[in-house]
PDB file of C-alpha atoms in Angstrom:
ATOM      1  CA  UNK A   3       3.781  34.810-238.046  1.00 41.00           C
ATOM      2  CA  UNK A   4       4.429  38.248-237.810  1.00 43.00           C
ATOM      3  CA  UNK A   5       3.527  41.291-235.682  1.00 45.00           C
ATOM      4  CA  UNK A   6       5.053  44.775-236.092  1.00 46.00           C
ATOM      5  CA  UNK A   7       7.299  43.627-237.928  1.00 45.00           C
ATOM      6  CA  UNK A   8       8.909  40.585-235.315  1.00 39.00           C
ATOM      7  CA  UNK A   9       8.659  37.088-235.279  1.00 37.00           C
ATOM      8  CA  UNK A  10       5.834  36.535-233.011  1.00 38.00           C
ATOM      9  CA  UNK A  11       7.550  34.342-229.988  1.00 41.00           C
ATOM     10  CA  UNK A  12      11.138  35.495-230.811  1.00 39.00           C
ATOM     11  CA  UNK A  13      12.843  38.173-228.413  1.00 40.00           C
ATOM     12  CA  UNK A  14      14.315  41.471-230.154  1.00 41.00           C
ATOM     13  CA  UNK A  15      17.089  43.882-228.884  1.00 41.00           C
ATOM     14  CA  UNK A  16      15.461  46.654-231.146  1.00 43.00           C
ATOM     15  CA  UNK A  17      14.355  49.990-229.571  1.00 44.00           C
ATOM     16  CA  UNK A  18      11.946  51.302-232.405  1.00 48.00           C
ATOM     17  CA  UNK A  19       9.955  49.890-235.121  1.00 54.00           C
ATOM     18  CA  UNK A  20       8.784  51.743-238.160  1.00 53.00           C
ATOM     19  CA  UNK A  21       5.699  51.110-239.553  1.00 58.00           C
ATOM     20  CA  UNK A  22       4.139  53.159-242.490  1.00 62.00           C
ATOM     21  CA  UNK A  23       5.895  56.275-241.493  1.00 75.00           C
ATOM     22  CA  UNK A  24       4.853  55.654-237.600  1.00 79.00           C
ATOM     23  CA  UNK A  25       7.413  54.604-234.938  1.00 80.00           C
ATOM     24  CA  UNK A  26       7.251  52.442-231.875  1.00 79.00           C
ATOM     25  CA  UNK A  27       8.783  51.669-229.216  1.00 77.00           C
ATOM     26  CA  UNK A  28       8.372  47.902-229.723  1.00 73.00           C
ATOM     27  CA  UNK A  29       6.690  45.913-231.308  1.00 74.00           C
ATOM     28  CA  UNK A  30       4.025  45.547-228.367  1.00 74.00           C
ATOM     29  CA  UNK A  31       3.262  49.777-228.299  1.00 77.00           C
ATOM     30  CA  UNK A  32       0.282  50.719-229.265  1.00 79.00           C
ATOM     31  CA  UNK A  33       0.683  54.302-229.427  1.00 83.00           C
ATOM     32  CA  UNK A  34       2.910  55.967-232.290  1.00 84.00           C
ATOM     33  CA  UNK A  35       6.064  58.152-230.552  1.00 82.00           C
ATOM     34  CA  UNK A  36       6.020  60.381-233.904  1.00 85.00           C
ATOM     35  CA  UNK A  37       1.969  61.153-234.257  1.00 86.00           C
ATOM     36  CA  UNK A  38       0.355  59.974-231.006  1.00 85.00           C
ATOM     37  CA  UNK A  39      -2.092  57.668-233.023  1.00 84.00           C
ATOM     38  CA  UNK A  40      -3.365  54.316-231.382  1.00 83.00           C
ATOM     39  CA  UNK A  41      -2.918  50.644-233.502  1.00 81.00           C
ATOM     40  CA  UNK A  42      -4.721  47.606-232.627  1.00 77.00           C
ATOM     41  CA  UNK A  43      -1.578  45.280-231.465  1.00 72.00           C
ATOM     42  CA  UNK A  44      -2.139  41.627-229.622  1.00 67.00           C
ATOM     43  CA  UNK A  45      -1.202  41.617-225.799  1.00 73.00           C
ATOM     44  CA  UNK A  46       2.568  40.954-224.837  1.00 71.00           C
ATOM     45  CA  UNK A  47       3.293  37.525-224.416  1.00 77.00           C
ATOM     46  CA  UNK A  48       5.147  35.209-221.765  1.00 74.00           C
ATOM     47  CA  UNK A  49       6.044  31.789-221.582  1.00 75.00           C
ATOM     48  CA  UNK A  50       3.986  30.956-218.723  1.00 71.00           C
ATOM     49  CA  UNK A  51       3.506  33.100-215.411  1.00 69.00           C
ATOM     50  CA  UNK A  52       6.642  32.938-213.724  1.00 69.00           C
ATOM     51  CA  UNK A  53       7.544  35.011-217.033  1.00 73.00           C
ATOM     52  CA  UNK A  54       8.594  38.279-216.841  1.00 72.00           C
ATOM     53  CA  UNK A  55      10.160  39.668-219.915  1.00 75.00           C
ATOM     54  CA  UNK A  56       7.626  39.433-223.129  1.00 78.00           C
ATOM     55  CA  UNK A  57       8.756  37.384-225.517  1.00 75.00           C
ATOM     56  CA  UNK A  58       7.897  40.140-227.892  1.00 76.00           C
ATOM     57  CA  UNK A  59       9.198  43.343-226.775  1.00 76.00           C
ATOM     58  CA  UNK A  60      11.342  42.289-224.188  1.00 70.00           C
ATOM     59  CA  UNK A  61       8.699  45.023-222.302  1.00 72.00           C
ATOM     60  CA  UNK A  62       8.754  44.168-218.402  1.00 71.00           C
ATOM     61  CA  UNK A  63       5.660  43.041-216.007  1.00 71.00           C
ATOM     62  CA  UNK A  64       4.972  41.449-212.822  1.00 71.00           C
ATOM     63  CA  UNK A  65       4.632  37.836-212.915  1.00 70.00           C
ATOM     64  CA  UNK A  66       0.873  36.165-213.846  1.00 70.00           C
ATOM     65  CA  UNK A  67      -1.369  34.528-211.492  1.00 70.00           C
ATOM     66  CA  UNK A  68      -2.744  36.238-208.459  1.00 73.00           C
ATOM     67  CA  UNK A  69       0.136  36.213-205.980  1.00 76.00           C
ATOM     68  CA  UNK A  70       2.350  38.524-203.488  1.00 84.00           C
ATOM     69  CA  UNK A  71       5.071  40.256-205.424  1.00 82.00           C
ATOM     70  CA  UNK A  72       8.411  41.107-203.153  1.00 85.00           C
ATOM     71  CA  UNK A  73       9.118  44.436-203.798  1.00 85.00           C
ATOM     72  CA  UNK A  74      11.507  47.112-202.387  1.00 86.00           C
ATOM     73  CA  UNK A  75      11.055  44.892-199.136  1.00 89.00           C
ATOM     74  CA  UNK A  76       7.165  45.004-199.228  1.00 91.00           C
ATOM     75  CA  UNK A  77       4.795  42.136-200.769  1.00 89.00           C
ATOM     76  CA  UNK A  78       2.196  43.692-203.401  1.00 89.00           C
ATOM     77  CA  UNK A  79      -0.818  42.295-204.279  1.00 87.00           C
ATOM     78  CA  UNK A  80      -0.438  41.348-208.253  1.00 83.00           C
ATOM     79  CA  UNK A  81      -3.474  39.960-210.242  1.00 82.00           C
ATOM     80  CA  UNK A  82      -3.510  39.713-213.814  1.00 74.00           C
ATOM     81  CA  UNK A  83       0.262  41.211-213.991  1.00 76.00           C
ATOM     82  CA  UNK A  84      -0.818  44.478-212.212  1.00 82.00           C
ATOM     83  CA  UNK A  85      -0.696  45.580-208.983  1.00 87.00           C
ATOM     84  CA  UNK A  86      -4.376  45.818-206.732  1.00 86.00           C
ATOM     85  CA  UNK A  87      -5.012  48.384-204.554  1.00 89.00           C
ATOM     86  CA  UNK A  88      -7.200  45.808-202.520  1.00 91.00           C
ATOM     87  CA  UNK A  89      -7.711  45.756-199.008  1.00 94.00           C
ATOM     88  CA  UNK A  90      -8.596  42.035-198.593  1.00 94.00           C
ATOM     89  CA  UNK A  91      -7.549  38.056-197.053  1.00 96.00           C
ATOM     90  CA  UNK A  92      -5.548  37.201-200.099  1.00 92.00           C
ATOM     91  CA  UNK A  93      -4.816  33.269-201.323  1.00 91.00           C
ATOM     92  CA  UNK A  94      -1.223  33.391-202.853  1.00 87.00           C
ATOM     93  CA  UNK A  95      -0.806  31.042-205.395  1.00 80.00           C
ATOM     94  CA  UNK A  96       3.057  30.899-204.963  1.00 76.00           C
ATOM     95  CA  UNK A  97       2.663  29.483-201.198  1.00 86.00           C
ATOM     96  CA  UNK A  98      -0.721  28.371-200.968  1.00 89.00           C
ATOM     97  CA  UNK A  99      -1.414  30.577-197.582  1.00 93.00           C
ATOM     98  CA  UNK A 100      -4.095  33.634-196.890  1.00 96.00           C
ATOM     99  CA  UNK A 101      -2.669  37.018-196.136  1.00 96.00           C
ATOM    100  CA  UNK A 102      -3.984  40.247-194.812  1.00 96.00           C
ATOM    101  CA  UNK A 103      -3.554  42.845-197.481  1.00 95.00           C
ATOM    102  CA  UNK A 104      -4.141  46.810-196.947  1.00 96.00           C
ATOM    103  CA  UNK A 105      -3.957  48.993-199.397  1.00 95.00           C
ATOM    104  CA  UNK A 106      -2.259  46.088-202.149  1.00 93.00           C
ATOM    105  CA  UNK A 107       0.349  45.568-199.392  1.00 94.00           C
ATOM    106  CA  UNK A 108       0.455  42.633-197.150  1.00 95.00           C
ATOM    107  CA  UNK A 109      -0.231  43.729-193.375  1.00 96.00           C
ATOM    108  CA  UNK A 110       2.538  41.685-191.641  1.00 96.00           C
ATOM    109  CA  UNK A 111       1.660  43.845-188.326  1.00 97.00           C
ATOM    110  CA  UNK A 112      -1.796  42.838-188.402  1.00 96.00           C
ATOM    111  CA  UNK A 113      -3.151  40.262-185.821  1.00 95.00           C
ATOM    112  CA  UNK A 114      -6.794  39.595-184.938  1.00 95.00           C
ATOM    113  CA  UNK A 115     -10.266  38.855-186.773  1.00 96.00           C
ATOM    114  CA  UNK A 116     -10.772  39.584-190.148  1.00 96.00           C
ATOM    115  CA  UNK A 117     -14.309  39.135-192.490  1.00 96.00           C
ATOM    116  CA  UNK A 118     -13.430  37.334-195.659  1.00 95.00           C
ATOM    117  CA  UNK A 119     -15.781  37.774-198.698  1.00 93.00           C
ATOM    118  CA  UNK A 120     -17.485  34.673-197.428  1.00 95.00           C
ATOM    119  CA  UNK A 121     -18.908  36.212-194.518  1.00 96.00           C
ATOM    120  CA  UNK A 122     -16.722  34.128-192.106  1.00 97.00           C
ATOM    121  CA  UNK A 123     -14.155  35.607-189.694  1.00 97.00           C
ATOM    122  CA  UNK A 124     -10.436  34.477-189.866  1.00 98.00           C
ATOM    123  CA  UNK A 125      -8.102  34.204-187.341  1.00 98.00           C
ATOM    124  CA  UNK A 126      -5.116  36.595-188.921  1.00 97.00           C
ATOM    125  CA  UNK A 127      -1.781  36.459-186.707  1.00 97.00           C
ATOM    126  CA  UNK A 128       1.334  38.964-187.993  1.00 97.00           C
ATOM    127  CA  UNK A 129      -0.654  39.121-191.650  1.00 96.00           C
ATOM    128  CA  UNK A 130      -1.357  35.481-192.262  1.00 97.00           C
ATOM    129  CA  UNK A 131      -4.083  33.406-191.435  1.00 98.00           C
ATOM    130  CA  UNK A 132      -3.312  31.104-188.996  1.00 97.00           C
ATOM    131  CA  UNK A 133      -5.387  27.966-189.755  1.00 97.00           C
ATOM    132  CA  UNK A 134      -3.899  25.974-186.603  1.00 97.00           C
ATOM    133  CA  UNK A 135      -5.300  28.293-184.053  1.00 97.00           C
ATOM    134  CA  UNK A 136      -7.733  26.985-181.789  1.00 98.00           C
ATOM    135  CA  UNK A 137      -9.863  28.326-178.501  1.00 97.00           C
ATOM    136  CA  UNK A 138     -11.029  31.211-177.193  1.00 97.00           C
ATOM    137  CA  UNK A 139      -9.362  34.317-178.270  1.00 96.00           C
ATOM    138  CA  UNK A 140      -9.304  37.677-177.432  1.00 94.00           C
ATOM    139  CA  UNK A 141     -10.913  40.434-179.520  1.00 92.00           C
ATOM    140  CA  UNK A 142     -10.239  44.358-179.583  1.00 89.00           C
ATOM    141  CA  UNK A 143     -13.426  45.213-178.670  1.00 92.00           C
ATOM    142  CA  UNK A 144     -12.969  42.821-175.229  1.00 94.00           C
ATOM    143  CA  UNK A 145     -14.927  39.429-175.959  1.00 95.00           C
ATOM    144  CA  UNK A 146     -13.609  35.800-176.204  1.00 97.00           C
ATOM    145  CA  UNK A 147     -14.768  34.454-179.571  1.00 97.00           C
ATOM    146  CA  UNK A 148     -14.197  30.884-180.330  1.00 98.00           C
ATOM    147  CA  UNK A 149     -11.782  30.260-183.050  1.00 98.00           C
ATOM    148  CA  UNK A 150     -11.623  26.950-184.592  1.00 98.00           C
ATOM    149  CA  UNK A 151      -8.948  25.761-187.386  1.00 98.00           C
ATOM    150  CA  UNK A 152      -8.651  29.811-187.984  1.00 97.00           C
ATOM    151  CA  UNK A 153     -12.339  30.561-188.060  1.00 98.00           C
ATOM    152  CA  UNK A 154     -14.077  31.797-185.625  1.00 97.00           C
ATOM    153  CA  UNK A 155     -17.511  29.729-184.947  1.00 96.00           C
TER     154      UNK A 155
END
């Protein structure tokens, strides 16, 4: 099978493709360099979500799955292969632990309660939930809440 003139699933070295007197950057563009016009093209493709590189275009994205991304020393919130500009307790799928996230960047400064979308209050020490923390802890605003496995109860 072909698309844009490659062999869907085969890696290319090529830096344009010509198509009916419009030219691409690869063959995963959708927008012609010479005349600005749009074409209906399939999404890039990967061989699973650790991927990287398309297997089309040789194009590069963050991996797949919803995860923390390491970047220029700071972890970024990626869902989807994009980055989230979320503000949020975050599950990473690489690790398997929750994380405060500000802003798409994990909080690793942050310590003390915060709401998850379930309406419960986590237990968050230096930007991770700490599910072993038990007792009465300390909030900001000067009560003793108790925490239980991480959640306060």
């Amino acid at each position: 099978e072909t698309q844009g003139g490659y062999v869907v699933g085969q890696k290319s070295d090529a830096l344009s493709v010509a198509t009916n007197n419009h030219t691409y950057s690869n063959a995963c563009e959708k927008t012609c360099n010479v005349c600005g016009k749009s074409r209906t093209v399939g999404a890039h493709k990967y061989t699973n979500n650790a991927d990287t590189t398309c297997n089309i275009c040789n194009a590069k994205a963050y991996p797949g799955g919803n995860i923390l991304y390491k970047e220029n020393g700071k972890y970024y919130h990626i869902v989807k292969r994009k980055k989230v500009n979320d503000t949020a307790l975050v599950k990473n799928t690489g690790d398997n632990n929750w994380y405060y996230v500000y802003n798409g960047v994990v909080d690793f400064t942050k310590t003390g309660f915060i709401k998850n979308t379930d309406g419960k209050y986590y237990y968050v020490e230096k930007g991770k939930i700490n599910f072993s923390k038990n007792g009465r802890v300390l909030h900001t605003n000067g009560k003793y809440y108790t925490v239980k496995n991480g959640v306060v109860i």
